[in-house]
């Protein structure tokens, strides 16, 4: 008795897939027809004096070799994908770490430049004030103005000397300006210390593995300029 199939249960093919399905079926048919049946191959080998068992062993070895090559290709693709994934993860991680450390350096640098500019704005007042004192005091104030531009260590030494000078200490304008300059130098010293600490943290992270591998790719420097922190 013929079995009737419920039309509702028949598998339907999406019309959009029809062309692709037919192309794949033709390809499989062509591949099948292009192959040589094993019995034909055995007959040909027998005519050449090759024993059937040797032919079958040869077929087995060739198939195993092809399977090994396929596995090696698969392993290489998987290994390449894993390496690429690790590289991308390292780039993302390194960028996050370096960007945070580099931003801290830039922030501290900007703050240091800001307090240096405030200190430098006092130098014209110091030079103007030096014209209102005697020749000996003028020379010392001019030396201080020069030191403030070139050497903070020397400037701090001169400041201490000027603040201990009784003649200048009695001058209210000089005393007030010396206090302002001293406060500026103290703020600069604090900001220099913070800047150097931020630089040290950045350079330490830039040398860490695996960040050191990604840093050149990301374009971050391996060291940071310290000329602002030298006071010269």
mmCIF file with all atom_site columns, C-alpha atoms in Angstrom:
data_model
loop_
_atom_site.group_PDB
_atom_site.id
_atom_site.type_symbol
_atom_site.label_atom_id
_atom_site.label_alt_id
_atom_site.label_comp_id
_atom_site.label_asym_id
_atom_site.label_entity_id
_atom_site.label_seq_id
_atom_site.pdbx_PDB_ins_code
_atom_site.Cartn_x
_atom_site.Cartn_y
_atom_site.Cartn_z
_atom_site.occupancy
_atom_site.B_iso_or_equiv
_atom_site.pdbx_formal_charge
_atom_site.auth_seq_id
_atom_site.auth_comp_id
_atom_site.auth_asym_id
_atom_site.auth_atom_id
_atom_site.pdbx_PDB_model_num
ATOM 1   C CA . UNK A 1 1   ? 0.000  0.000   0.000   1.00 0.00 ? 1   UNK A CA 1
ATOM 2   C CA . UNK A 1 2   ? 1.460  3.360   -1.040  1.00 0.00 ? 2   UNK A CA 1
ATOM 3   C CA . UNK A 1 3   ? 2.220  5.672   1.847   1.00 0.00 ? 3   UNK A CA 1
ATOM 4   C CA . UNK A 1 4   ? 0.720  9.097   1.490   1.00 0.00 ? 4   UNK A CA 1
ATOM 5   C CA . UNK A 1 5   ? 2.800  12.065  2.627   1.00 0.00 ? 5   UNK A CA 1
ATOM 6   C CA . UNK A 1 6   ? 1.113  14.980  4.234   1.00 0.00 ? 6   UNK A CA 1
ATOM 7   C CA . UNK A 1 7   ? 1.952  18.002  2.034   1.00 0.00 ? 7   UNK A CA 1
ATOM 8   C CA . UNK A 1 8   ? 2.211  20.102  5.176   1.00 0.00 ? 8   UNK A CA 1
ATOM 9   C CA . UNK A 1 9   ? 5.065  17.871  6.397   1.00 0.00 ? 9   UNK A CA 1
ATOM 10  C CA . UNK A 1 10  ? 7.112  18.059  3.170   1.00 0.00 ? 10  UNK A CA 1
ATOM 11  C CA . UNK A 1 11  ? 10.398 19.945  3.484   1.00 0.00 ? 11  UNK A CA 1
ATOM 12  C CA . UNK A 1 12  ? 10.296 23.221  1.608   1.00 0.00 ? 12  UNK A CA 1
ATOM 13  C CA . UNK A 1 13  ? 13.342 24.921  0.066   1.00 0.00 ? 13  UNK A CA 1
ATOM 14  C CA . UNK A 1 14  ? 13.685 28.659  0.114   1.00 0.00 ? 14  UNK A CA 1
ATOM 15  C CA . UNK A 1 15  ? 13.620 29.885  -3.521  1.00 0.00 ? 15  UNK A CA 1
ATOM 16  C CA . UNK A 1 16  ? 16.609 32.102  -2.744  1.00 0.00 ? 16  UNK A CA 1
ATOM 17  C CA . UNK A 1 17  ? 18.646 28.957  -1.893  1.00 0.00 ? 17  UNK A CA 1
ATOM 18  C CA . UNK A 1 18  ? 17.645 26.986  -4.988  1.00 0.00 ? 18  UNK A CA 1
ATOM 19  C CA . UNK A 1 19  ? 20.432 28.251  -7.244  1.00 0.00 ? 19  UNK A CA 1
ATOM 20  C CA . UNK A 1 20  ? 23.122 27.657  -4.632  1.00 0.00 ? 20  UNK A CA 1
ATOM 21  C CA . UNK A 1 21  ? 21.823 24.133  -3.918  1.00 0.00 ? 21  UNK A CA 1
ATOM 22  C CA . UNK A 1 22  ? 21.807 23.190  -7.596  1.00 0.00 ? 22  UNK A CA 1
ATOM 23  C CA . UNK A 1 23  ? 25.344 24.566  -8.109  1.00 0.00 ? 23  UNK A CA 1
ATOM 24  C CA . UNK A 1 24  ? 26.640 22.540  -5.158  1.00 0.00 ? 24  UNK A CA 1
ATOM 25  C CA . UNK A 1 25  ? 24.901 19.372  -6.392  1.00 0.00 ? 25  UNK A CA 1
ATOM 26  C CA . UNK A 1 26  ? 26.473 19.798  -9.862  1.00 0.00 ? 26  UNK A CA 1
ATOM 27  C CA . UNK A 1 27  ? 29.890 20.289  -8.321  1.00 0.00 ? 27  UNK A CA 1
ATOM 28  C CA . UNK A 1 28  ? 29.563 17.127  -6.227  1.00 0.00 ? 28  UNK A CA 1
ATOM 29  C CA . UNK A 1 29  ? 28.408 15.157  -9.271  1.00 0.00 ? 29  UNK A CA 1
ATOM 30  C CA . UNK A 1 30  ? 31.346 16.402  -11.326 1.00 0.00 ? 30  UNK A CA 1
ATOM 31  C CA . UNK A 1 31  ? 33.775 15.524  -8.542  1.00 0.00 ? 31  UNK A CA 1
ATOM 32  C CA . UNK A 1 32  ? 32.276 12.038  -8.286  1.00 0.00 ? 32  UNK A CA 1
ATOM 33  C CA . UNK A 1 33  ? 32.452 11.454  -12.038 1.00 0.00 ? 33  UNK A CA 1
ATOM 34  C CA . UNK A 1 34  ? 36.054 12.740  -12.152 1.00 0.00 ? 34  UNK A CA 1
ATOM 35  C CA . UNK A 1 35  ? 37.153 10.085  -9.682  1.00 0.00 ? 35  UNK A CA 1
ATOM 36  C CA . UNK A 1 36  ? 38.360 6.621   -10.695 1.00 0.00 ? 36  UNK A CA 1
ATOM 37  C CA . UNK A 1 37  ? 36.504 3.668   -9.114  1.00 0.00 ? 37  UNK A CA 1
ATOM 38  C CA . UNK A 1 38  ? 38.742 1.554   -6.913  1.00 0.00 ? 38  UNK A CA 1
ATOM 39  C CA . UNK A 1 39  ? 37.961 -1.668  -8.819  1.00 0.00 ? 39  UNK A CA 1
ATOM 40  C CA . UNK A 1 40  ? 39.086 0.003   -12.067 1.00 0.00 ? 40  UNK A CA 1
ATOM 41  C CA . UNK A 1 41  ? 42.235 1.204   -10.339 1.00 0.00 ? 41  UNK A CA 1
ATOM 42  C CA . UNK A 1 42  ? 42.915 -2.308  -8.983  1.00 0.00 ? 42  UNK A CA 1
ATOM 43  C CA . UNK A 1 43  ? 42.445 -3.800  -12.449 1.00 0.00 ? 43  UNK A CA 1
ATOM 44  C CA . UNK A 1 44  ? 44.881 -1.295  -13.938 1.00 0.00 ? 44  UNK A CA 1
ATOM 45  C CA . UNK A 1 45  ? 47.394 -1.967  -11.183 1.00 0.00 ? 45  UNK A CA 1
ATOM 46  C CA . UNK A 1 46  ? 47.042 -5.729  -11.663 1.00 0.00 ? 46  UNK A CA 1
ATOM 47  C CA . UNK A 1 47  ? 47.855 -5.296  -15.347 1.00 0.00 ? 47  UNK A CA 1
ATOM 48  C CA . UNK A 1 48  ? 51.023 -3.490  -14.256 1.00 0.00 ? 48  UNK A CA 1
ATOM 49  C CA . UNK A 1 49  ? 51.918 -6.367  -11.942 1.00 0.00 ? 49  UNK A CA 1
ATOM 50  C CA . UNK A 1 50  ? 50.944 -4.619  -8.688  1.00 0.00 ? 50  UNK A CA 1
ATOM 51  C CA . UNK A 1 51  ? 49.291 -6.843  -6.101  1.00 0.00 ? 51  UNK A CA 1
ATOM 52  C CA . UNK A 1 52  ? 45.835 -5.672  -4.925  1.00 0.00 ? 52  UNK A CA 1
ATOM 53  C CA . UNK A 1 53  ? 46.917 -5.628  -1.269  1.00 0.00 ? 53  UNK A CA 1
ATOM 54  C CA . UNK A 1 54  ? 49.823 -3.324  -2.124  1.00 0.00 ? 54  UNK A CA 1
ATOM 55  C CA . UNK A 1 55  ? 47.475 -1.018  -3.988  1.00 0.00 ? 55  UNK A CA 1
ATOM 56  C CA . UNK A 1 56  ? 45.062 -0.905  -1.064  1.00 0.00 ? 56  UNK A CA 1
ATOM 57  C CA . UNK A 1 57  ? 47.955 -0.176  1.320   1.00 0.00 ? 57  UNK A CA 1
ATOM 58  C CA . UNK A 1 58  ? 49.116 2.631   -0.968  1.00 0.00 ? 58  UNK A CA 1
ATOM 59  C CA . UNK A 1 59  ? 45.608 4.099   -1.019  1.00 0.00 ? 59  UNK A CA 1
ATOM 60  C CA . UNK A 1 60  ? 45.471 3.954   2.785   1.00 0.00 ? 60  UNK A CA 1
ATOM 61  C CA . UNK A 1 61  ? 48.829 5.687   3.149   1.00 0.00 ? 61  UNK A CA 1
ATOM 62  C CA . UNK A 1 62  ? 47.941 8.436   0.679   1.00 0.00 ? 62  UNK A CA 1
ATOM 63  C CA . UNK A 1 63  ? 44.628 9.077   2.440   1.00 0.00 ? 63  UNK A CA 1
ATOM 64  C CA . UNK A 1 64  ? 46.379 9.204   5.823   1.00 0.00 ? 64  UNK A CA 1
ATOM 65  C CA . UNK A 1 65  ? 48.984 11.637  4.458   1.00 0.00 ? 65  UNK A CA 1
ATOM 66  C CA . UNK A 1 66  ? 46.256 13.873  3.078   1.00 0.00 ? 66  UNK A CA 1
ATOM 67  C CA . UNK A 1 67  ? 44.424 13.724  6.390   1.00 0.00 ? 67  UNK A CA 1
ATOM 68  C CA . UNK A 1 68  ? 47.620 14.733  8.245   1.00 0.00 ? 68  UNK A CA 1
ATOM 69  C CA . UNK A 1 69  ? 48.132 17.676  5.902   1.00 0.00 ? 69  UNK A CA 1
ATOM 70  C CA . UNK A 1 70  ? 44.551 18.770  6.451   1.00 0.00 ? 70  UNK A CA 1
ATOM 71  C CA . UNK A 1 71  ? 45.005 18.562  10.220  1.00 0.00 ? 71  UNK A CA 1
ATOM 72  C CA . UNK A 1 72  ? 48.258 20.564  10.038  1.00 0.00 ? 72  UNK A CA 1
ATOM 73  C CA . UNK A 1 73  ? 46.546 23.261  8.010   1.00 0.00 ? 73  UNK A CA 1
ATOM 74  C CA . UNK A 1 74  ? 43.724 23.355  10.537  1.00 0.00 ? 74  UNK A CA 1
ATOM 75  C CA . UNK A 1 75  ? 46.187 23.602  13.455  1.00 0.00 ? 75  UNK A CA 1
ATOM 76  C CA . UNK A 1 76  ? 48.066 26.419  11.688  1.00 0.00 ? 76  UNK A CA 1
ATOM 77  C CA . UNK A 1 77  ? 44.844 28.326  11.113  1.00 0.00 ? 77  UNK A CA 1
ATOM 78  C CA . UNK A 1 78  ? 43.811 27.855  14.753  1.00 0.00 ? 78  UNK A CA 1
ATOM 79  C CA . UNK A 1 79  ? 47.273 28.834  16.016  1.00 0.00 ? 79  UNK A CA 1
ATOM 80  C CA . UNK A 1 80  ? 47.308 31.915  13.794  1.00 0.00 ? 80  UNK A CA 1
ATOM 81  C CA . UNK A 1 81  ? 43.886 32.894  15.049  1.00 0.00 ? 81  UNK A CA 1
ATOM 82  C CA . UNK A 1 82  ? 44.985 32.436  18.665  1.00 0.00 ? 82  UNK A CA 1
ATOM 83  C CA . UNK A 1 83  ? 48.110 34.548  18.111  1.00 0.00 ? 83  UNK A CA 1
ATOM 84  C CA . UNK A 1 84  ? 46.064 37.268  16.437  1.00 0.00 ? 84  UNK A CA 1
ATOM 85  C CA . UNK A 1 85  ? 43.542 37.241  19.289  1.00 0.00 ? 85  UNK A CA 1
ATOM 86  C CA . UNK A 1 86  ? 46.301 37.494  21.895  1.00 0.00 ? 86  UNK A CA 1
ATOM 87  C CA . UNK A 1 87  ? 47.903 40.344  19.966  1.00 0.00 ? 87  UNK A CA 1
ATOM 88  C CA . UNK A 1 88  ? 44.644 42.278  19.826  1.00 0.00 ? 88  UNK A CA 1
ATOM 89  C CA . UNK A 1 89  ? 43.966 41.698  23.514  1.00 0.00 ? 89  UNK A CA 1
ATOM 90  C CA . UNK A 1 90  ? 47.492 42.871  24.349  1.00 0.00 ? 90  UNK A CA 1
ATOM 91  C CA . UNK A 1 91  ? 47.037 45.983  22.220  1.00 0.00 ? 91  UNK A CA 1
ATOM 92  C CA . UNK A 1 92  ? 43.781 46.834  23.976  1.00 0.00 ? 92  UNK A CA 1
ATOM 93  C CA . UNK A 1 93  ? 45.223 46.185  27.440  1.00 0.00 ? 93  UNK A CA 1
ATOM 94  C CA . UNK A 1 94  ? 48.468 48.049  26.715  1.00 0.00 ? 94  UNK A CA 1
ATOM 95  C CA . UNK A 1 95  ? 46.632 51.041  25.276  1.00 0.00 ? 95  UNK A CA 1
ATOM 96  C CA . UNK A 1 96  ? 44.455 51.276  28.368  1.00 0.00 ? 96  UNK A CA 1
ATOM 97  C CA . UNK A 1 97  ? 47.423 51.112  30.760  1.00 0.00 ? 97  UNK A CA 1
ATOM 98  C CA . UNK A 1 98  ? 49.712 53.424  28.772  1.00 0.00 ? 98  UNK A CA 1
ATOM 99  C CA . UNK A 1 99  ? 46.977 55.947  28.051  1.00 0.00 ? 99  UNK A CA 1
ATOM 100 C CA . UNK A 1 100 ? 46.173 56.268  31.744  1.00 0.00 ? 100 UNK A CA 1
ATOM 101 C CA . UNK A 1 101 ? 49.838 56.667  32.722  1.00 0.00 ? 101 UNK A CA 1
ATOM 102 C CA . UNK A 1 102 ? 50.575 59.053  29.833  1.00 0.00 ? 102 UNK A CA 1
ATOM 103 C CA . UNK A 1 103 ? 47.547 61.204  30.693  1.00 0.00 ? 103 UNK A CA 1
ATOM 104 C CA . UNK A 1 104 ? 48.829 61.504  34.259  1.00 0.00 ? 104 UNK A CA 1
ATOM 105 C CA . UNK A 1 105 ? 52.222 62.659  32.941  1.00 0.00 ? 105 UNK A CA 1
ATOM 106 C CA . UNK A 1 106 ? 50.605 65.282  30.720  1.00 0.00 ? 106 UNK A CA 1
ATOM 107 C CA . UNK A 1 107 ? 48.429 66.497  33.570  1.00 0.00 ? 107 UNK A CA 1
ATOM 108 C CA . UNK A 1 108 ? 51.402 66.882  35.915  1.00 0.00 ? 108 UNK A CA 1
ATOM 109 C CA . UNK A 1 109 ? 53.431 68.528  33.166  1.00 0.00 ? 109 UNK A CA 1
ATOM 110 C CA . UNK A 1 110 ? 50.697 71.097  32.564  1.00 0.00 ? 110 UNK A CA 1
ATOM 111 C CA . UNK A 1 111 ? 50.454 71.844  36.277  1.00 0.00 ? 111 UNK A CA 1
ATOM 112 C CA . UNK A 1 112 ? 54.239 72.254  36.534  1.00 0.00 ? 112 UNK A CA 1
ATOM 113 C CA . UNK A 1 113 ? 54.296 74.596  33.538  1.00 0.00 ? 113 UNK A CA 1
ATOM 114 C CA . UNK A 1 114 ? 51.480 76.585  35.126  1.00 0.00 ? 114 UNK A CA 1
ATOM 115 C CA . UNK A 1 115 ? 53.305 77.230  38.416  1.00 0.00 ? 115 UNK A CA 1
ATOM 116 C CA . UNK A 1 116 ? 56.536 78.029  36.526  1.00 0.00 ? 116 UNK A CA 1
ATOM 117 C CA . UNK A 1 117 ? 54.663 80.638  34.485  1.00 0.00 ? 117 UNK A CA 1
ATOM 118 C CA . UNK A 1 118 ? 53.297 82.149  37.683  1.00 0.00 ? 118 UNK A CA 1
ATOM 119 C CA . UNK A 1 119 ? 56.820 82.370  39.086  1.00 0.00 ? 119 UNK A CA 1
ATOM 120 C CA . UNK A 1 120 ? 58.140 83.876  35.854  1.00 0.00 ? 120 UNK A CA 1
ATOM 121 C CA . UNK A 1 121 ? 55.468 86.575  36.010  1.00 0.00 ? 121 UNK A CA 1
ATOM 122 C CA . UNK A 1 122 ? 57.140 87.829  39.188  1.00 0.00 ? 122 UNK A CA 1
ATOM 123 C CA . UNK A 1 123 ? 60.522 88.379  37.497  1.00 0.00 ? 123 UNK A CA 1
ATOM 124 C CA . UNK A 1 124 ? 59.571 91.688  35.782  1.00 0.00 ? 124 UNK A CA 1
ATOM 125 C CA . UNK A 1 125 ? 58.441 93.039  39.159  1.00 0.00 ? 125 UNK A CA 1
ATOM 126 C CA . UNK A 1 126 ? 61.752 91.943  40.650  1.00 0.00 ? 126 UNK A CA 1
ATOM 127 C CA . UNK A 1 127 ? 63.684 93.691  37.888  1.00 0.00 ? 127 UNK A CA 1
ATOM 128 C CA . UNK A 1 128 ? 61.638 96.868  38.327  1.00 0.00 ? 128 UNK A CA 1
ATOM 129 C CA . UNK A 1 129 ? 62.205 96.758  42.079  1.00 0.00 ? 129 UNK A CA 1
ATOM 130 C CA . UNK A 1 130 ? 65.958 96.368  41.582  1.00 0.00 ? 130 UNK A CA 1
ATOM 131 C CA . UNK A 1 131 ? 66.010 99.857  40.058  1.00 0.00 ? 131 UNK A CA 1
ATOM 132 C CA . UNK A 1 132 ? 64.723 101.356 43.315  1.00 0.00 ? 132 UNK A CA 1
ATOM 133 C CA . UNK A 1 133 ? 67.507 100.130 45.632  1.00 0.00 ? 133 UNK A CA 1
ATOM 134 C CA . UNK A 1 134 ? 71.206 100.883 45.985  1.00 0.00 ? 134 UNK A CA 1
ATOM 135 C CA . UNK A 1 135 ? 73.859 99.457  43.666  1.00 0.00 ? 135 UNK A CA 1
ATOM 136 C CA . UNK A 1 136 ? 74.856 96.558  45.945  1.00 0.00 ? 136 UNK A CA 1
ATOM 137 C CA . UNK A 1 137 ? 71.257 95.458  46.506  1.00 0.00 ? 137 UNK A CA 1
ATOM 138 C CA . UNK A 1 138 ? 70.498 95.953  42.811  1.00 0.00 ? 138 UNK A CA 1
ATOM 139 C CA . UNK A 1 139 ? 73.246 93.511  41.840  1.00 0.00 ? 139 UNK A CA 1
ATOM 140 C CA . UNK A 1 140 ? 71.904 90.893  44.209  1.00 0.00 ? 140 UNK A CA 1
ATOM 141 C CA . UNK A 1 141 ? 68.322 91.275  42.995  1.00 0.00 ? 141 UNK A CA 1
ATOM 142 C CA . UNK A 1 142 ? 69.467 91.105  39.375  1.00 0.00 ? 142 UNK A CA 1
ATOM 143 C CA . UNK A 1 143 ? 71.408 87.922  40.187  1.00 0.00 ? 143 UNK A CA 1
ATOM 144 C CA . UNK A 1 144 ? 68.246 86.476  41.686  1.00 0.00 ? 144 UNK A CA 1
ATOM 145 C CA . UNK A 1 145 ? 66.233 87.375  38.580  1.00 0.00 ? 145 UNK A CA 1
ATOM 146 C CA . UNK A 1 146 ? 68.805 85.642  36.387  1.00 0.00 ? 146 UNK A CA 1
ATOM 147 C CA . UNK A 1 147 ? 68.894 82.569  38.624  1.00 0.00 ? 147 UNK A CA 1
ATOM 148 C CA . UNK A 1 148 ? 65.098 82.281  38.545  1.00 0.00 ? 148 UNK A CA 1
ATOM 149 C CA . UNK A 1 149 ? 65.323 81.930  34.759  1.00 0.00 ? 149 UNK A CA 1
ATOM 150 C CA . UNK A 1 150 ? 68.187 79.434  34.667  1.00 0.00 ? 150 UNK A CA 1
ATOM 151 C CA . UNK A 1 151 ? 68.859 77.636  37.967  1.00 0.00 ? 151 UNK A CA 1
ATOM 152 C CA . UNK A 1 152 ? 66.293 77.030  40.680  1.00 0.00 ? 152 UNK A CA 1
ATOM 153 C CA . UNK A 1 153 ? 68.860 75.695  43.144  1.00 0.00 ? 153 UNK A CA 1
ATOM 154 C CA . UNK A 1 154 ? 70.890 78.881  42.889  1.00 0.00 ? 154 UNK A CA 1
ATOM 155 C CA . UNK A 1 155 ? 67.702 80.951  43.088  1.00 0.00 ? 155 UNK A CA 1
ATOM 156 C CA . UNK A 1 156 ? 66.701 79.298  46.371  1.00 0.00 ? 156 UNK A CA 1
ATOM 157 C CA . UNK A 1 157 ? 70.142 79.970  47.831  1.00 0.00 ? 157 UNK A CA 1
ATOM 158 C CA . UNK A 1 158 ? 69.983 83.652  46.821  1.00 0.00 ? 158 UNK A CA 1
ATOM 159 C CA . UNK A 1 159 ? 66.469 83.924  48.234  1.00 0.00 ? 159 UNK A CA 1
ATOM 160 C CA . UNK A 1 160 ? 67.648 82.718  51.640  1.00 0.00 ? 160 UNK A CA 1
ATOM 161 C CA . UNK A 1 161 ? 70.507 85.188  51.579  1.00 0.00 ? 161 UNK A CA 1
ATOM 162 C CA . UNK A 1 162 ? 68.273 88.114  50.603  1.00 0.00 ? 162 UNK A CA 1
ATOM 163 C CA . UNK A 1 163 ? 65.657 87.245  53.206  1.00 0.00 ? 163 UNK A CA 1
ATOM 164 C CA . UNK A 1 164 ? 68.321 87.258  55.886  1.00 0.00 ? 164 UNK A CA 1
ATOM 165 C CA . UNK A 1 165 ? 69.649 90.689  54.816  1.00 0.00 ? 165 UNK A CA 1
ATOM 166 C CA . UNK A 1 166 ? 68.445 93.238  57.441  1.00 0.00 ? 166 UNK A CA 1
ATOM 167 C CA . UNK A 1 167 ? 68.540 96.100  54.943  1.00 0.00 ? 167 UNK A CA 1
ATOM 168 C CA . UNK A 1 168 ? 66.205 94.330  52.508  1.00 0.00 ? 168 UNK A CA 1
ATOM 169 C CA . UNK A 1 169 ? 64.078 92.808  55.243  1.00 0.00 ? 169 UNK A CA 1
ATOM 170 C CA . UNK A 1 170 ? 63.055 96.286  56.350  1.00 0.00 ? 170 UNK A CA 1
ATOM 171 C CA . UNK A 1 171 ? 61.831 97.129  52.842  1.00 0.00 ? 171 UNK A CA 1
ATOM 172 C CA . UNK A 1 172 ? 58.163 96.142  52.751  1.00 0.00 ? 172 UNK A CA 1
ATOM 173 C CA . UNK A 1 173 ? 57.996 95.892  48.943  1.00 0.00 ? 173 UNK A CA 1
ATOM 174 C CA . UNK A 1 174 ? 61.087 93.697  48.768  1.00 0.00 ? 174 UNK A CA 1
ATOM 175 C CA . UNK A 1 175 ? 59.905 91.499  51.632  1.00 0.00 ? 175 UNK A CA 1
ATOM 176 C CA . UNK A 1 176 ? 56.490 90.972  50.059  1.00 0.00 ? 176 UNK A CA 1
ATOM 177 C CA . UNK A 1 177 ? 57.981 90.113  46.686  1.00 0.00 ? 177 UNK A CA 1
ATOM 178 C CA . UNK A 1 178 ? 60.508 87.713  48.267  1.00 0.00 ? 178 UNK A CA 1
ATOM 179 C CA . UNK A 1 179 ? 57.651 85.937  50.038  1.00 0.00 ? 179 UNK A CA 1
ATOM 180 C CA . UNK A 1 180 ? 55.749 85.581  46.767  1.00 0.00 ? 180 UNK A CA 1
ATOM 181 C CA . UNK A 1 181 ? 58.813 84.237  44.980  1.00 0.00 ? 181 UNK A CA 1
ATOM 182 C CA . UNK A 1 182 ? 59.530 81.821  47.825  1.00 0.00 ? 182 UNK A CA 1
ATOM 183 C CA . UNK A 1 183 ? 55.948 80.523  47.720  1.00 0.00 ? 183 UNK A CA 1
ATOM 184 C CA . UNK A 1 184 ? 56.207 80.075  43.952  1.00 0.00 ? 184 UNK A CA 1
ATOM 185 C CA . UNK A 1 185 ? 59.474 78.158  44.268  1.00 0.00 ? 185 UNK A CA 1
ATOM 186 C CA . UNK A 1 186 ? 57.955 75.886  46.916  1.00 0.00 ? 186 UNK A CA 1
ATOM 187 C CA . UNK A 1 187 ? 54.955 75.124  44.674  1.00 0.00 ? 187 UNK A CA 1
ATOM 188 C CA . UNK A 1 188 ? 57.318 74.445  41.767  1.00 0.00 ? 188 UNK A CA 1
ATOM 189 C CA . UNK A 1 189 ? 59.336 72.020  43.912  1.00 0.00 ? 189 UNK A CA 1
ATOM 190 C CA . UNK A 1 190 ? 56.150 70.143  44.856  1.00 0.00 ? 190 UNK A CA 1
ATOM 191 C CA . UNK A 1 191 ? 54.910 69.970  41.257  1.00 0.00 ? 191 UNK A CA 1
ATOM 192 C CA . UNK A 1 192 ? 58.343 68.890  40.018  1.00 0.00 ? 192 UNK A CA 1
ATOM 193 C CA . UNK A 1 193 ? 58.290 65.999  42.462  1.00 0.00 ? 193 UNK A CA 1
ATOM 194 C CA . UNK A 1 194 ? 54.792 64.962  41.346  1.00 0.00 ? 194 UNK A CA 1
ATOM 195 C CA . UNK A 1 195 ? 55.791 65.248  37.689  1.00 0.00 ? 195 UNK A CA 1
ATOM 196 C CA . UNK A 1 196 ? 58.855 63.033  38.184  1.00 0.00 ? 196 UNK A CA 1
ATOM 197 C CA . UNK A 1 197 ? 56.750 60.475  40.046  1.00 0.00 ? 197 UNK A CA 1
ATOM 198 C CA . UNK A 1 198 ? 54.250 60.369  37.147  1.00 0.00 ? 198 UNK A CA 1
ATOM 199 C CA . UNK A 1 199 ? 57.119 60.027  34.664  1.00 0.00 ? 199 UNK A CA 1
ATOM 200 C CA . UNK A 1 200 ? 58.635 57.172  36.671  1.00 0.00 ? 200 UNK A CA 1
ATOM 201 C CA . UNK A 1 201 ? 55.289 55.331  36.809  1.00 0.00 ? 201 UNK A CA 1
ATOM 202 C CA . UNK A 1 202 ? 54.801 55.720  33.056  1.00 0.00 ? 202 UNK A CA 1
ATOM 203 C CA . UNK A 1 203 ? 58.299 54.502  32.179  1.00 0.00 ? 203 UNK A CA 1
ATOM 204 C CA . UNK A 1 204 ? 57.940 51.555  34.553  1.00 0.00 ? 204 UNK A CA 1
ATOM 205 C CA . UNK A 1 205 ? 54.709 50.487  32.864  1.00 0.00 ? 205 UNK A CA 1
ATOM 206 C CA . UNK A 1 206 ? 56.194 51.056  29.396  1.00 0.00 ? 206 UNK A CA 1
ATOM 207 C CA . UNK A 1 207 ? 58.943 48.527  30.232  1.00 0.00 ? 207 UNK A CA 1
ATOM 208 C CA . UNK A 1 208 ? 56.595 45.860  31.573  1.00 0.00 ? 208 UNK A CA 1
ATOM 209 C CA . UNK A 1 209 ? 55.849 42.695  29.602  1.00 0.00 ? 209 UNK A CA 1
ATOM 210 C CA . UNK A 1 210 ? 53.763 42.364  27.461  1.00 0.00 ? 210 UNK A CA 1
ATOM 211 C CA . UNK A 1 211 ? 53.180 46.134  27.248  1.00 0.00 ? 211 UNK A CA 1
ATOM 212 C CA . UNK A 1 212 ? 56.738 46.625  25.982  1.00 0.00 ? 212 UNK A CA 1
ATOM 213 C CA . UNK A 1 213 ? 55.788 44.640  22.847  1.00 0.00 ? 213 UNK A CA 1
ATOM 214 C CA . UNK A 1 214 ? 52.722 46.741  22.055  1.00 0.00 ? 214 UNK A CA 1
ATOM 215 C CA . UNK A 1 215 ? 54.098 50.176  22.975  1.00 0.00 ? 215 UNK A CA 1
ATOM 216 C CA . UNK A 1 216 ? 55.946 50.840  19.669  1.00 0.00 ? 216 UNK A CA 1
ATOM 217 C CA . UNK A 1 217 ? 52.872 49.770  17.683  1.00 0.00 ? 217 UNK A CA 1
ATOM 218 C CA . UNK A 1 218 ? 50.662 52.110  19.693  1.00 0.00 ? 218 UNK A CA 1
ATOM 219 C CA . UNK A 1 219 ? 53.105 55.005  19.248  1.00 0.00 ? 219 UNK A CA 1
ATOM 220 C CA . UNK A 1 220 ? 53.839 55.744  22.916  1.00 0.00 ? 220 UNK A CA 1
ATOM 221 C CA . UNK A 1 221 ? 57.390 56.901  23.832  1.00 0.00 ? 221 UNK A CA 1
ATOM 222 C CA . UNK A 1 222 ? 59.604 54.663  25.965  1.00 0.00 ? 222 UNK A CA 1
ATOM 223 C CA . UNK A 1 223 ? 60.962 57.616  27.978  1.00 0.00 ? 223 UNK A CA 1
ATOM 224 C CA . UNK A 1 224 ? 59.704 61.082  28.925  1.00 0.00 ? 224 UNK A CA 1
ATOM 225 C CA . UNK A 1 225 ? 61.561 64.388  28.805  1.00 0.00 ? 225 UNK A CA 1
ATOM 226 C CA . UNK A 1 226 ? 62.684 65.634  32.187  1.00 0.00 ? 226 UNK A CA 1
ATOM 227 C CA . UNK A 1 227 ? 64.010 69.084  31.307  1.00 0.00 ? 227 UNK A CA 1
ATOM 228 C CA . UNK A 1 228 ? 61.120 70.795  33.139  1.00 0.00 ? 228 UNK A CA 1
ATOM 229 C CA . UNK A 1 229 ? 62.039 68.881  36.272  1.00 0.00 ? 229 UNK A CA 1
ATOM 230 C CA . UNK A 1 230 ? 65.699 69.924  36.282  1.00 0.00 ? 230 UNK A CA 1
ATOM 231 C CA . UNK A 1 231 ? 65.001 73.539  37.123  1.00 0.00 ? 231 UNK A CA 1
ATOM 232 C CA . UNK A 1 232 ? 67.459 74.691  34.470  1.00 0.00 ? 232 UNK A CA 1
#
